[in-house]
Amino acid sequence: MFRLRERETKSETVEKTVGRGDTAWLLDSLSQGGLTSDSGIYVSAGTAVKDPRVLGAITALSQDVAKVPVNLFQKDSQGNRRIVMKSPLQILLNRKPNSWQSPFELKEYQMWSMLLDGNAYALKVYNSEGAIQELVPINPARVTLYESANGFLFYHISRGTNFERAQMNLPEEDEKYWMPAEFMWHLRYLPYSSGIEGKSPIAYARDTIGLSMSQEKQASSSARQGARVAGVLKHPKVLSADAANRLRSQWQNNYAGQSNAGKTVILEDGMEFQQVQMSMADAQFVEQRKLTVLDICRIFRIPPTKLMDMSRSTYSNVENENLAYLTDTLMPIFERWESSMNVNLLTSQQQSQGYFFEFDIERLNRGDFKSRAEGFTKYVQHGVFSPNDVRRKLGENPFDGGDVYLAQVNMAPVDQLGQLQEPEQVEEPVEQPLEEEITVEE
């Protein structure tokens, strides 16, 4: 399929590209990608994803990107564009990128890798004709980026499972593989090390995520070990141990549990029931957990509703939040993917011929039927879309006569407004009264 690059000789020494002149990469490597945060919690990709807020943010972003199809277009000299339906790359990205993943699963996996590690790798497997026939994702933990003395980048891939080696067509006897950059599709997230490698939001915001994990651990510990009571029974006299146990047993049997909810309580001998209120410390802890949700949203640039925080949501601001989420969060991610695919999956000749990738963001508006209907109506009225164009976007078959583009008849070009003439008034003929017939009697 392809020729593996030999290990560099001593005359062409190699060194790690990540963090040259900076010891941060060494600390990350020794700690397997994680470090201890200021809260004392060890934070890595594996531990951070166990936090429900981080998990929710990564899941939302990954699935929102994965559900949007990406198409290969070609633009001609006049600016007209069309989807290249029969291209191997179009089929690869929309039907079967490899032997075990669907297009959704590949994009979801790559997004998870980008958000957790800052980098997503896929090996480009070529056929005998030089076309990409498979995209094989690689666990970022198995990849290290190197740079040779002459400035060429290549990737060191550590030994994986038998399945991974078989998918990448790698020899079984080698423990390590050196892959030239032209065989790798490398997606980078946040910039790091002069932009050669990416860095995850977890690595940049380790202390904030550590605080969130610390709060989750504290809440779990309180639920497991803490003693919280709903109320206290007060008796004016000192009860013996037997009397206290008997009273506790009767109270539990008569009033505790869901089946006894709503029963009328009868107190004797001057007893009183005093409900225990939430302490200020508990209330502050609950409020702090809410603020942590907002911090996680800021890190991943998602609205709170994506983490199911509806405390400040209304119908109007949720719609605005979703629009801002599309334009400020998803669109930069789509642009990152599109530009990376253009550079890594297309040849220079294909790029010069007008080929490019683009996500179909129309899929994200499928749930808002009212807005889509209003938008399509205006497009048809102004001749932007034909009725059949709208039906194709809705996934329906066209009908005969539906390829006509319509326009309103009361509109005219601005530069021709002074040349328009009023239509001539045609006078309608006036009906003449009929002459009365005169009958003469003999």
PDB file of C-alpha atoms in Angstrom, residues 434-440:
ATOM      1  CA  LEU A 434     -81.344  49.886 -27.119  1.00  0.00           C
ATOM      2  CA  GLU A 435     -84.038  51.672 -29.088  1.00  0.00           C
ATOM      3  CA  GLU A 436     -87.523  50.937 -27.920  1.00  0.00           C
ATOM      4  CA  GLU A 437     -89.641  49.145 -30.360  1.00  0.00           C
ATOM      5  CA  ILE A 438     -92.897  50.977 -31.177  1.00  0.00           C
ATOM      6  CA  THR A 439     -95.837  48.831 -31.834  1.00  0.00           C
ATOM      7  CA  VAL A 440     -98.581  50.399 -33.999  1.00  0.00           C
TER       8      VAL A 440
END
